């Protein structure tokens, strides 16, 4: 499930990141919800920050739409951009095959390929015809595309087409691309969730998936790229960006988590071999479980270093110090973003990581392989399973007006770990995903040069058209983001 309010993978009530779903019955998920956080200090030392969690009273610090050059946006623009733009790789292949037939008949192209002709690429002359409003003329670009004539303008009848285009890779075409744009300015001068001042940040979110019968790891991975355009007039310092993740591996009361700094990864795994409350395979409130086959769920920063991994707890499950619980005030959100606890207490090595007694500062909670008896993991620390929320962050540092940053993330499900405390081939699989990214996805089964491989791919998109939320069902992972 795709959402354009900064959050991912839920429908405001239920989890939607569901591996290997079976139709007609409740299916367990690996992630309940996730969200994009960012914050920093202006030259006067004022904290500016945006985040989203569970949409209490429908609230998020973000609204849909691109910002003007001066960092502003009006309600009409927010409403116009409350939508998603999606395209299939198979349609791009068919469009390019048909392109010679459209040279003198653009209306036929509009009718046959609306997702390509209406793509919000910079300068698209057909955009307003299909979408009912004009593209903005603002710096920073819009949806990514392959630019056949290298003129910087999207014109599909000149051979341009939608593509994933990252800062570190040439354009490529997966099986499915979904794009939206949101900002932290449209909800007013004080954010409703964090009560912080806005940064005047535009975020362009590209989500994609592959269908690779010979590569089950890619089949079990969803990719996101958050492209950040900073449009305030003054620099920002001590800026951190993060992904907040509420992992729920089926039953939410028996999850462990950890991190692998070398792979820029954090992950969740089941505390024992059975997914369920206590020693059984059923869960409180009838939540579907994975029974005796709970997977591992990993989150990997591909384009940036994972600088910090912290966590906080659901205070309704267990008894915890206040400093370990959910943030409420702006500085508490920023404390977590910058790698400390809610109350500013440093994360320290050992135990819970909160006033652990070691005095050894730590950048990452539980950074050891859970199978290592001598490392610091939740397994070796003997911590009770509970309902934990993770925050993996990257330090941008100084952010100049007009600066563009990008956070590319892989969300991968790893079946059949060696529980308890063994992750099976999880780390090798993450290394494989990273190798594909480092190679620009050049060897993946479904770039445009091999798009025939995906013509029969089981892709479903609903509802269509959509606004506010969007579901992509692709291969083994239906995802609402």
Short mmCIF file of C-alpha atoms in Angstrom, two decimals:
data_model
loop_
_atom_site.label_atom_id
_atom_site.label_comp_id
_atom_site.label_asym_id
_atom_site.label_seq_id
_atom_site.Cartn_x
_atom_site.Cartn_y
_atom_site.Cartn_z
CA UNK A 1 0.00 0.00 0.00
CA UNK A 2 1.49 3.31 -1.11
CA UNK A 3 0.56 6.46 0.77
CA UNK A 4 1.52 10.04 -0.04
CA UNK A 5 1.68 11.26 3.54
CA UNK A 6 5.18 10.03 4.30
CA UNK A 7 4.08 6.65 5.67
CA UNK A 8 4.31 3.22 4.08
CA UNK A 9 2.90 -0.29 4.09
CA UNK A 10 -0.40 -0.01 5.97
CA UNK A 11 -4.00 1.12 5.41
CA UNK A 12 -4.40 3.22 8.59
CA UNK A 13 -5.68 0.12 10.43
CA UNK A 14 -3.93 -3.03 9.25
CA UNK A 15 -0.51 -4.08 8.01
CA UNK A 16 -0.15 -4.50 4.25
CA UNK A 17 3.42 -5.77 3.68
CA UNK A 18 2.37 -9.37 3.14
CA UNK A 19 4.67 -12.07 1.71
CA UNK A 20 3.18 -15.07 -0.11
CA UNK A 21 -0.47 -14.10 0.37
CA UNK A 22 -3.29 -16.61 0.09
CA UNK A 23 -6.57 -15.24 -1.33
CA UNK A 24 -9.69 -15.13 0.77
CA UNK A 25 -8.09 -15.50 4.20
CA UNK A 26 -6.26 -13.16 6.61
CA UNK A 27 -2.54 -13.15 5.85
CA UNK A 28 0.32 -12.30 8.22
CA UNK A 29 2.52 -9.32 7.44
CA UNK A 30 6.11 -8.51 8.33
CA UNK A 31 5.74 -4.73 8.71
CA UNK A 32 2.82 -3.00 10.37
CA UNK A 33 3.78 0.51 9.25
CA UNK A 34 6.80 2.60 8.29
CA UNK A 35 7.48 6.27 7.73
CA UNK A 36 9.91 8.93 6.56
CA UNK A 37 11.47 11.24 9.19
CA UNK A 38 13.79 14.21 8.69
CA UNK A 39 15.00 17.00 10.95
CA UNK A 40 17.74 19.56 11.53
CA UNK A 41 18.66 22.96 12.94
CA UNK A 42 18.38 26.34 11.21
CA UNK A 43 21.15 28.99 11.59
CA UNK A 44 19.49 30.30 14.78
CA UNK A 45 19.47 26.82 16.29
CA UNK A 46 15.72 26.31 15.86
CA UNK A 47 14.64 22.71 15.34
CA UNK A 48 12.76 21.94 12.12
CA UNK A 49 11.42 18.45 11.72
CA UNK A 50 8.81 16.29 9.99
CA UNK A 51 7.64 12.78 10.79
CA UNK A 52 4.69 10.43 10.65
CA UNK A 53 3.66 7.46 12.76
CA UNK A 54 0.12 6.12 13.10
CA UNK A 55 -1.98 9.01 11.80
CA UNK A 56 -3.70 9.75 15.10
CA UNK A 57 -6.79 11.77 14.16
CA UNK A 58 -5.68 11.37 10.54
CA UNK A 59 -2.59 13.51 11.13
CA UNK A 60 0.72 13.51 9.30
CA UNK A 61 3.34 16.24 8.98
CA UNK A 62 3.22 15.88 5.18
CA UNK A 63 0.85 16.78 2.36
CA UNK A 64 0.88 15.81 -1.28
CA UNK A 65 2.39 17.99 -3.98
CA UNK A 66 5.64 19.64 -5.12
CA UNK A 67 6.75 22.93 -3.59
CA UNK A 68 7.20 26.14 -5.53
CA UNK A 69 10.70 27.55 -5.92
CA UNK A 70 10.21 29.61 -2.74
CA UNK A 71 9.17 26.56 -0.72
CA UNK A 72 5.44 27.30 -0.66
CA UNK A 73 2.36 25.43 -1.87
CA UNK A 74 -1.38 26.14 -1.93
CA UNK A 75 -4.32 23.88 -1.17
CA UNK A 76 -5.28 23.53 -4.84
CA UNK A 77 -1.87 22.15 -5.72
CA UNK A 78 -1.96 19.77 -2.75
CA UNK A 79 -5.33 18.46 -3.93
CA UNK A 80 -4.21 18.13 -7.56
CA UNK A 81 -1.20 16.02 -6.58
CA UNK A 82 -3.10 13.76 -4.20
CA UNK A 83 -2.59 10.84 -6.59
CA UNK A 84 -0.14 8.22 -7.79
CA UNK A 85 1.42 7.73 -11.21
CA UNK A 86 2.15 4.14 -12.15
CA UNK A 87 3.47 2.38 -15.19
CA UNK A 88 4.35 -1.21 -16.09
CA UNK A 89 7.55 -2.24 -17.83
CA UNK A 90 5.52 -4.34 -20.25
CA UNK A 91 3.56 -1.25 -21.30
CA UNK A 92 6.79 0.66 -21.92
CA UNK A 93 8.02 -2.14 -24.18
CA UNK A 94 4.74 -2.18 -26.10
CA UNK A 95 4.74 1.62 -26.38
CA UNK A 96 8.22 1.70 -27.87
CA UNK A 97 7.24 -1.01 -30.35
CA UNK A 98 4.21 1.07 -31.38
CA UNK A 99 5.99 4.44 -31.35
CA UNK A 100 6.48 4.70 -35.15
CA UNK A 101 2.70 4.51 -35.55
CA UNK A 102 2.16 7.60 -33.40
CA UNK A 103 4.39 10.06 -35.27
CA UNK A 104 1.42 11.92 -36.77
CA UNK A 105 -1.26 10.75 -34.37
CA UNK A 106 -0.53 11.75 -30.75
CA UNK A 107 -4.19 11.33 -29.79
CA UNK A 108 -3.88 7.60 -30.54
CA UNK A 109 -0.88 7.41 -28.20
CA UNK A 110 -2.81 9.24 -25.49
CA UNK A 111 -5.70 6.79 -25.82
CA UNK A 112 -3.54 3.66 -25.95
CA UNK A 113 -0.89 4.52 -23.34
CA UNK A 114 -2.26 7.06 -20.85
CA UNK A 115 0.18 6.07 -18.08
CA UNK A 116 3.15 6.86 -20.34
CA UNK A 117 1.70 9.89 -22.11
CA UNK A 118 0.50 11.35 -18.80
CA UNK A 119 3.69 10.66 -16.84
CA UNK A 120 4.72 13.72 -14.77
CA UNK A 121 8.12 14.06 -16.39
CA UNK A 122 9.51 17.57 -16.66
CA UNK A 123 7.93 19.50 -19.55
CA UNK A 124 5.50 16.76 -20.68
CA UNK A 125 3.26 18.49 -23.29
CA UNK A 126 0.49 15.89 -22.82
CA UNK A 127 0.31 15.97 -19.03
CA UNK A 128 -2.53 18.45 -18.57
CA UNK A 129 -4.70 16.71 -21.18
CA UNK A 130 -4.65 13.49 -19.19
CA UNK A 131 -4.47 14.83 -15.63
CA UNK A 132 -6.53 18.01 -15.71
CA UNK A 133 -3.91 20.42 -14.36
CA UNK A 134 -0.59 21.85 -15.49
CA UNK A 135 2.86 20.70 -14.53
CA UNK A 136 4.70 23.23 -12.35
CA UNK A 137 7.73 25.06 -13.66
CA UNK A 138 9.87 24.62 -10.56
CA UNK A 139 13.51 23.61 -10.12
CA UNK A 140 14.49 20.09 -9.21
CA UNK A 141 12.61 18.04 -11.79
CA UNK A 142 9.68 15.72 -11.26
CA UNK A 143 9.12 12.03 -12.05
CA UNK A 144 12.17 10.19 -13.45
CA UNK A 145 12.43 9.19 -17.10
CA UNK A 146 14.79 8.06 -19.81
CA UNK A 147 15.64 11.13 -21.89
CA UNK A 148 16.26 9.85 -25.42
CA UNK A 149 17.35 13.18 -26.91
CA UNK A 150 19.01 14.48 -23.71
CA UNK A 151 17.18 17.82 -23.79
CA UNK A 152 15.92 17.58 -20.21
CA UNK A 153 12.25 17.55 -21.28
CA UNK A 154 9.89 14.58 -21.23
CA UNK A 155 8.25 13.99 -24.60
CA UNK A 156 7.24 10.36 -25.10
CA UNK A 157 6.70 10.80 -28.83
CA UNK A 158 10.40 11.65 -29.08
CA UNK A 159 11.34 8.32 -27.53
CA UNK A 160 11.32 9.31 -23.85
CA UNK A 161 9.73 6.91 -21.38
CA UNK A 162 9.30 6.47 -17.60
CA UNK A 163 12.24 4.85 -15.85
CA UNK A 164 13.80 4.62 -12.42
CA UNK A 165 16.66 7.12 -12.40
CA UNK A 166 18.75 7.26 -9.25
CA UNK A 167 21.72 9.47 -8.43
CA UNK A 168 24.06 6.47 -8.58
CA UNK A 169 22.60 4.51 -11.50
CA UNK A 170 21.68 5.03 -15.15
CA UNK A 171 17.94 4.83 -15.94
CA UNK A 172 16.42 1.36 -15.85
CA UNK A 173 12.98 -0.16 -16.27
CA UNK A 174 11.68 -2.67 -13.71
CA UNK A 175 8.35 -4.47 -13.91
CA UNK A 176 6.43 -1.72 -12.15
CA UNK A 177 7.10 1.91 -11.16
CA UNK A 178 4.90 4.03 -8.91
CA UNK A 179 5.67 7.71 -8.25
CA UNK A 180 4.23 10.39 -6.00
CA UNK A 181 5.38 13.64 -4.41
CA UNK A 182 4.74 15.15 -0.99
CA UNK A 183 6.08 17.97 1.18
CA UNK A 184 6.23 19.13 4.78
CA UNK A 185 5.02 22.70 4.15
CA UNK A 186 1.38 22.22 3.15
CA UNK A 187 0.12 21.43 6.67
CA UNK A 188 0.82 24.89 8.05
CA UNK A 189 3.46 26.62 10.14
CA UNK A 190 3.35 24.01 12.92
CA UNK A 191 3.26 20.30 12.15
CA UNK A 192 0.31 18.38 13.60
CA UNK A 193 2.29 15.25 14.58
CA UNK A 194 5.62 16.52 15.91
CA UNK A 195 4.53 20.10 16.72
CA UNK A 196 7.75 21.18 14.98
CA UNK A 197 8.31 23.87 12.36
CA UNK A 198 8.50 22.69 8.73
CA UNK A 199 11.76 22.40 6.85
CA UNK A 200 10.18 23.34 3.49
CA UNK A 201 11.25 20.00 2.10
CA UNK A 202 9.82 18.36 -1.01
CA UNK A 203 10.05 14.56 -1.20
CA UNK A 204 9.64 12.65 -4.45
CA UNK A 205 8.97 8.97 -3.78
CA UNK A 206 9.66 6.33 -6.42
CA UNK A 207 8.69 2.73 -5.63
CA UNK A 208 9.50 -0.22 -7.86
CA UNK A 209 9.64 -4.01 -8.05
CA UNK A 210 11.05 -6.70 -10.29
CA UNK A 211 9.66 -10.05 -11.38
CA UNK A 212 12.57 -12.46 -11.57
CA UNK A 213 11.65 -16.15 -11.56
CA UNK A 214 15.32 -17.08 -11.22
CA UNK A 215 16.01 -14.58 -8.42
CA UNK A 216 13.64 -15.14 -5.49
CA UNK A 217 15.46 -12.55 -3.37
CA UNK A 218 14.59 -9.76 -5.81
CA UNK A 219 11.08 -11.18 -6.03
CA UNK A 220 10.83 -10.69 -2.28
CA UNK A 221 12.13 -7.11 -2.35
CA UNK A 222 10.36 -3.80 -2.74
CA UNK A 223 12.55 -0.76 -3.45
CA UNK A 224 11.88 2.85 -2.48
CA UNK A 225 13.79 6.02 -3.33
CA UNK A 226 13.03 9.18 -1.34
CA UNK A 227 14.44 12.12 -3.30
CA UNK A 228 14.62 15.18 -1.04
CA UNK A 229 14.66 18.73 -2.42
CA UNK A 230 15.43 21.36 0.22
CA UNK A 231 13.66 24.61 -0.73
CA UNK A 232 14.19 26.88 2.26
CA UNK A 233 16.33 30.00 1.81
CA UNK A 234 18.75 29.31 4.68
CA UNK A 235 21.06 26.35 5.28
CA UNK A 236 20.20 23.57 7.68
CA UNK A 237 22.74 22.02 10.02
CA UNK A 238 22.93 18.72 11.90
CA UNK A 239 20.33 17.25 9.55
CA UNK A 240 19.30 13.61 9.91
CA UNK A 241 16.99 11.55 7.72
CA UNK A 242 15.50 8.27 8.84
CA UNK A 243 13.13 5.41 8.21
CA UNK A 244 10.87 4.59 11.13
CA UNK A 245 9.66 0.97 11.00
CA UNK A 246 7.17 -0.86 13.18
CA UNK A 247 8.07 -4.45 12.37
CA UNK A 248 5.31 -6.90 13.20
CA UNK A 249 6.32 -10.37 12.04
CA UNK A 250 2.84 -11.78 12.19
CA UNK A 251 2.26 -11.69 15.94
CA UNK A 252 3.56 -8.40 17.32
CA UNK A 253 4.46 -9.61 20.84
CA UNK A 254 7.36 -11.99 20.08
CA UNK A 255 9.65 -10.04 17.75
CA UNK A 256 13.38 -9.39 18.12
CA UNK A 257 15.43 -7.05 15.98
CA UNK A 258 19.02 -6.17 15.24
CA UNK A 259 21.36 -4.35 12.91
CA UNK A 260 24.26 -5.09 10.60
CA UNK A 261 26.25 -1.86 10.23
CA UNK A 262 28.54 -3.33 7.56
CA UNK A 263 25.50 -3.92 5.34
CA UNK A 264 23.72 -0.68 6.35
CA UNK A 265 20.86 -2.91 7.42
CA UNK A 266 18.45 -3.36 10.29
CA UNK A 267 16.11 -6.30 10.58
CA UNK A 268 13.48 -8.13 12.61
CA UNK A 269 13.27 -11.82 13.42
CA UNK A 270 11.12 -13.98 15.65
CA UNK A 271 12.29 -14.51 19.22
CA UNK A 272 11.61 -18.24 18.98
CA UNK A 273 10.79 -20.81 16.33
CA UNK A 274 7.02 -20.33 16.60
CA UNK A 275 5.22 -17.11 15.72
CA UNK A 276 2.60 -16.42 18.34
CA UNK A 277 1.87 -15.35 21.88
CA UNK A 278 3.84 -17.36 24.43
CA UNK A 279 4.80 -20.77 23.08
CA UNK A 280 1.87 -21.15 20.70
CA UNK A 281 1.06 -20.06 17.16
CA UNK A 282 -1.92 -17.84 17.89
CA UNK A 283 -1.75 -14.14 18.68
CA UNK A 284 -3.63 -11.58 20.70
CA UNK A 285 -6.60 -9.90 19.00
CA UNK A 286 -6.70 -12.60 16.32
CA UNK A 287 -3.66 -11.22 14.45
CA UNK A 288 -2.62 -13.71 11.71
CA UNK A 289 0.71 -15.44 12.39
CA UNK A 290 3.38 -17.26 10.41
CA UNK A 291 3.03 -20.33 12.61
CA UNK A 292 6.18 -22.44 12.47
CA UNK A 293 7.69 -20.53 9.51
CA UNK A 294 8.32 -16.93 10.61
CA UNK A 295 10.61 -15.09 8.14
CA UNK A 296 13.17 -12.34 8.65
CA UNK A 297 12.37 -8.83 7.39
CA UNK A 298 15.29 -6.55 6.54
CA UNK A 299 15.56 -2.86 5.68
CA UNK A 300 18.75 -1.84 3.86
CA UNK A 301 19.99 1.65 3.03
CA UNK A 302 21.51 1.26 -0.44
CA UNK A 303 22.49 4.84 -1.27
CA UNK A 304 23.52 6.16 2.15
CA UNK A 305 25.28 4.91 5.24
CA UNK A 306 23.21 3.69 8.15
CA UNK A 307 24.73 5.96 10.80
CA UNK A 308 22.42 5.19 13.72
CA UNK A 309 19.96 2.46 14.69
CA UNK A 310 17.80 3.16 17.71
CA UNK A 311 14.48 1.85 18.94
CA UNK A 312 11.59 2.61 21.21
CA UNK A 313 8.84 0.47 22.65
CA UNK A 314 5.08 0.28 22.77
CA UNK A 315 4.47 1.08 26.45
CA UNK A 316 1.28 -1.00 26.48
CA UNK A 317 3.31 -4.21 25.98
CA UNK A 318 5.54 -4.67 29.01
CA UNK A 319 6.93 -2.19 31.52
CA UNK A 320 9.60 0.24 30.31
CA UNK A 321 11.41 3.42 31.38
CA UNK A 322 9.78 6.54 29.92
CA UNK A 323 13.00 7.36 28.05
CA UNK A 324 12.55 4.21 25.95
CA UNK A 325 8.98 4.96 24.87
CA UNK A 326 7.48 6.83 21.91
CA UNK A 327 8.41 10.48 21.28
CA UNK A 328 5.85 13.21 21.85
CA UNK A 329 7.66 16.57 21.65
CA UNK A 330 9.81 17.84 18.75
CA UNK A 331 13.14 17.49 20.55
CA UNK A 332 12.25 13.90 21.47
CA UNK A 333 11.78 13.01 17.80
CA UNK A 334 15.11 14.67 17.05
CA UNK A 335 16.84 12.84 19.89
CA UNK A 336 15.87 9.55 18.29
CA UNK A 337 16.86 10.80 14.81
CA UNK A 338 20.31 11.76 16.09
CA UNK A 339 20.82 8.39 17.78
CA UNK A 340 19.95 8.91 21.45
CA UNK A 341 16.98 7.93 23.56
CA UNK A 342 13.80 9.97 23.92
CA UNK A 343 15.21 11.83 26.94
CA UNK A 344 18.64 12.37 25.38
CA UNK A 345 20.30 9.50 27.24
CA UNK A 346 23.06 8.05 25.04
CA UNK A 347 22.66 4.58 23.59
CA UNK A 348 25.25 2.39 25.32
CA UNK A 349 26.56 -1.08 24.63
CA UNK A 350 24.94 -4.03 26.38
CA UNK A 351 21.59 -5.02 27.83
CA UNK A 352 18.74 -2.83 26.61
CA UNK A 353 21.17 -0.10 25.58
CA UNK A 354 19.46 2.28 28.01
CA UNK A 355 21.59 3.05 31.08
CA UNK A 356 23.23 -0.30 30.45
CA UNK A 357 26.05 0.39 32.89
CA UNK A 358 28.83 -0.27 30.39
CA UNK A 359 29.44 3.39 29.65
CA UNK A 360 30.47 2.38 26.13
CA UNK A 361 28.66 4.57 23.56
CA UNK A 362 26.97 2.75 20.69
CA UNK A 363 25.76 3.96 17.30
CA UNK A 364 23.71 0.83 16.65
CA UNK A 365 21.41 -1.18 18.86
CA UNK A 366 22.13 -4.93 18.78
CA UNK A 367 24.75 -4.88 15.99
CA UNK A 368 25.88 -8.51 16.31
CA UNK A 369 24.71 -11.57 14.43
CA UNK A 370 22.14 -13.15 16.77
CA UNK A 371 23.92 -16.48 16.30
CA UNK A 372 27.15 -15.05 17.77
CA UNK A 373 27.19 -16.02 21.47
CA UNK A 374 29.76 -13.32 22.24
CA UNK A 375 28.08 -10.41 20.45
CA UNK A 376 25.50 -7.89 21.61
CA UNK A 377 22.15 -9.04 20.24
CA UNK A 378 18.70 -9.42 21.71
CA UNK A 379 19.34 -13.16 21.87
CA UNK A 380 22.51 -12.86 23.96
CA UNK A 381 21.09 -10.04 26.09
CA UNK A 382 18.08 -12.16 27.01
CA UNK A 383 15.67 -9.29 26.44
CA UNK A 384 11.97 -10.13 26.58
CA UNK A 385 10.14 -10.10 23.29
CA UNK A 386 7.81 -7.11 22.99
CA UNK A 387 6.42 -4.59 20.48
CA UNK A 388 9.47 -2.61 19.33
CA UNK A 389 9.73 0.21 16.78
CA UNK A 390 12.98 0.85 14.94
CA UNK A 391 14.49 4.03 13.53
CA UNK A 392 17.43 3.76 11.15
CA UNK A 393 19.00 7.13 10.35
CA UNK A 394 21.61 8.75 8.14
CA UNK A 395 23.37 12.00 9.02
CA UNK A 396 23.23 14.44 6.12
CA UNK A 397 24.85 17.17 8.23
CA UNK A 398 24.85 20.52 6.44
CA UNK A 399 22.01 21.04 3.98
CA UNK A 400 22.24 24.00 1.60
CA UNK A 401 19.28 25.72 -0.12
CA UNK A 402 18.47 23.83 -3.30
CA UNK A 403 20.43 20.75 -2.23
CA UNK A 404 19.10 17.37 -3.35
CA UNK A 405 19.59 14.19 -1.32
CA UNK A 406 18.40 10.66 -2.00
CA UNK A 407 17.72 7.69 0.26
CA UNK A 408 17.30 4.40 -1.61
CA UNK A 409 16.02 1.55 0.53
CA UNK A 410 15.48 -2.18 -0.05
CA UNK A 411 12.72 -3.91 1.90
CA UNK A 412 13.37 -7.67 1.72
CA UNK A 413 11.61 -10.72 3.17
CA UNK A 414 13.90 -13.67 3.94
CA UNK A 415 12.07 -17.00 4.40
CA UNK A 416 13.24 -20.00 6.41
CA UNK A 417 15.78 -18.63 8.91
CA UNK A 418 17.38 -20.96 11.47
CA UNK A 419 15.36 -19.85 14.48
CA UNK A 420 15.82 -19.30 17.29
CA UNK A 421 18.66 -16.80 16.88
CA UNK A 422 19.86 -17.97 13.46
CA UNK A 423 19.13 -15.85 10.39
CA UNK A 424 19.98 -18.43 7.73
CA UNK A 425 21.10 -16.83 4.46
CA UNK A 426 19.72 -13.37 5.30
CA UNK A 427 23.04 -11.50 5.19
CA UNK A 428 24.16 -13.22 1.97
CA UNK A 429 20.84 -12.30 0.36
CA UNK A 430 21.20 -8.66 1.42
CA UNK A 431 24.70 -8.63 -0.08
CA UNK A 432 23.19 -9.91 -3.32
CA UNK A 433 20.61 -7.11 -3.41
CA UNK A 434 23.35 -4.56 -2.76
CA UNK A 435 25.46 -6.01 -5.57
CA UNK A 436 22.53 -5.55 -7.98
CA UNK A 437 22.16 -1.93 -6.87
CA UNK A 438 25.91 -1.28 -7.18
CA UNK A 439 25.74 -2.65 -10.74
CA UNK A 440 22.88 -0.29 -11.58
CA UNK A 441 20.51 -3.27 -11.84
CA UNK A 442 22.15 -3.94 -15.20
CA UNK A 443 22.00 -7.71 -14.77
CA UNK A 444 18.46 -7.91 -13.44
CA UNK A 445 15.90 -9.95 -15.38
CA UNK A 446 13.65 -7.06 -16.32
CA UNK A 447 15.45 -4.00 -17.63
CA UNK A 448 13.97 -2.71 -20.86
CA UNK A 449 16.46 -4.73 -22.89
CA UNK A 450 14.87 -7.89 -21.51
CA UNK A 451 11.37 -6.63 -20.93
CA UNK A 452 9.89 -9.61 -22.78
CA UNK A 453 10.57 -11.57 -19.60
CA UNK A 454 7.93 -9.60 -17.72
CA UNK A 455 5.14 -9.47 -20.26
CA UNK A 456 3.26 -12.18 -18.39
CA UNK A 457 4.21 -10.96 -14.91
CA UNK A 458 1.35 -11.12 -12.40
CA UNK A 459 1.04 -7.42 -11.64
CA UNK A 460 -2.10 -5.99 -10.10
CA UNK A 461 -2.74 -2.35 -9.21
CA UNK A 462 -5.80 -1.21 -7.29
CA UNK A 463 -7.71 0.98 -6.99
CA UNK A 464 -7.04 2.61 -10.34
CA UNK A 465 -7.21 5.58 -10.54
CA UNK A 466 -6.21 6.20 -6.94
CA UNK A 467 -5.46 8.99 -4.57
CA UNK A 468 -4.17 9.08 -1.00
CA UNK A 469 -3.42 5.33 -1.06
CA UNK A 470 -2.40 2.80 -3.66
CA UNK A 471 -1.82 -0.97 -3.63
CA UNK A 472 0.70 -2.75 -5.84
CA UNK A 473 0.52 -6.54 -5.90
CA UNK A 474 3.59 -7.88 -7.61
CA UNK A 475 4.91 -11.42 -7.48
CA UNK A 476 4.98 -12.56 -3.87
CA UNK A 477 4.65 -9.13 -2.25
CA UNK A 478 1.45 -7.09 -2.29
CA UNK A 479 2.47 -3.78 -0.74
CA UNK A 480 0.40 -0.84 0.36
CA UNK A 481 2.75 2.06 0.79
#
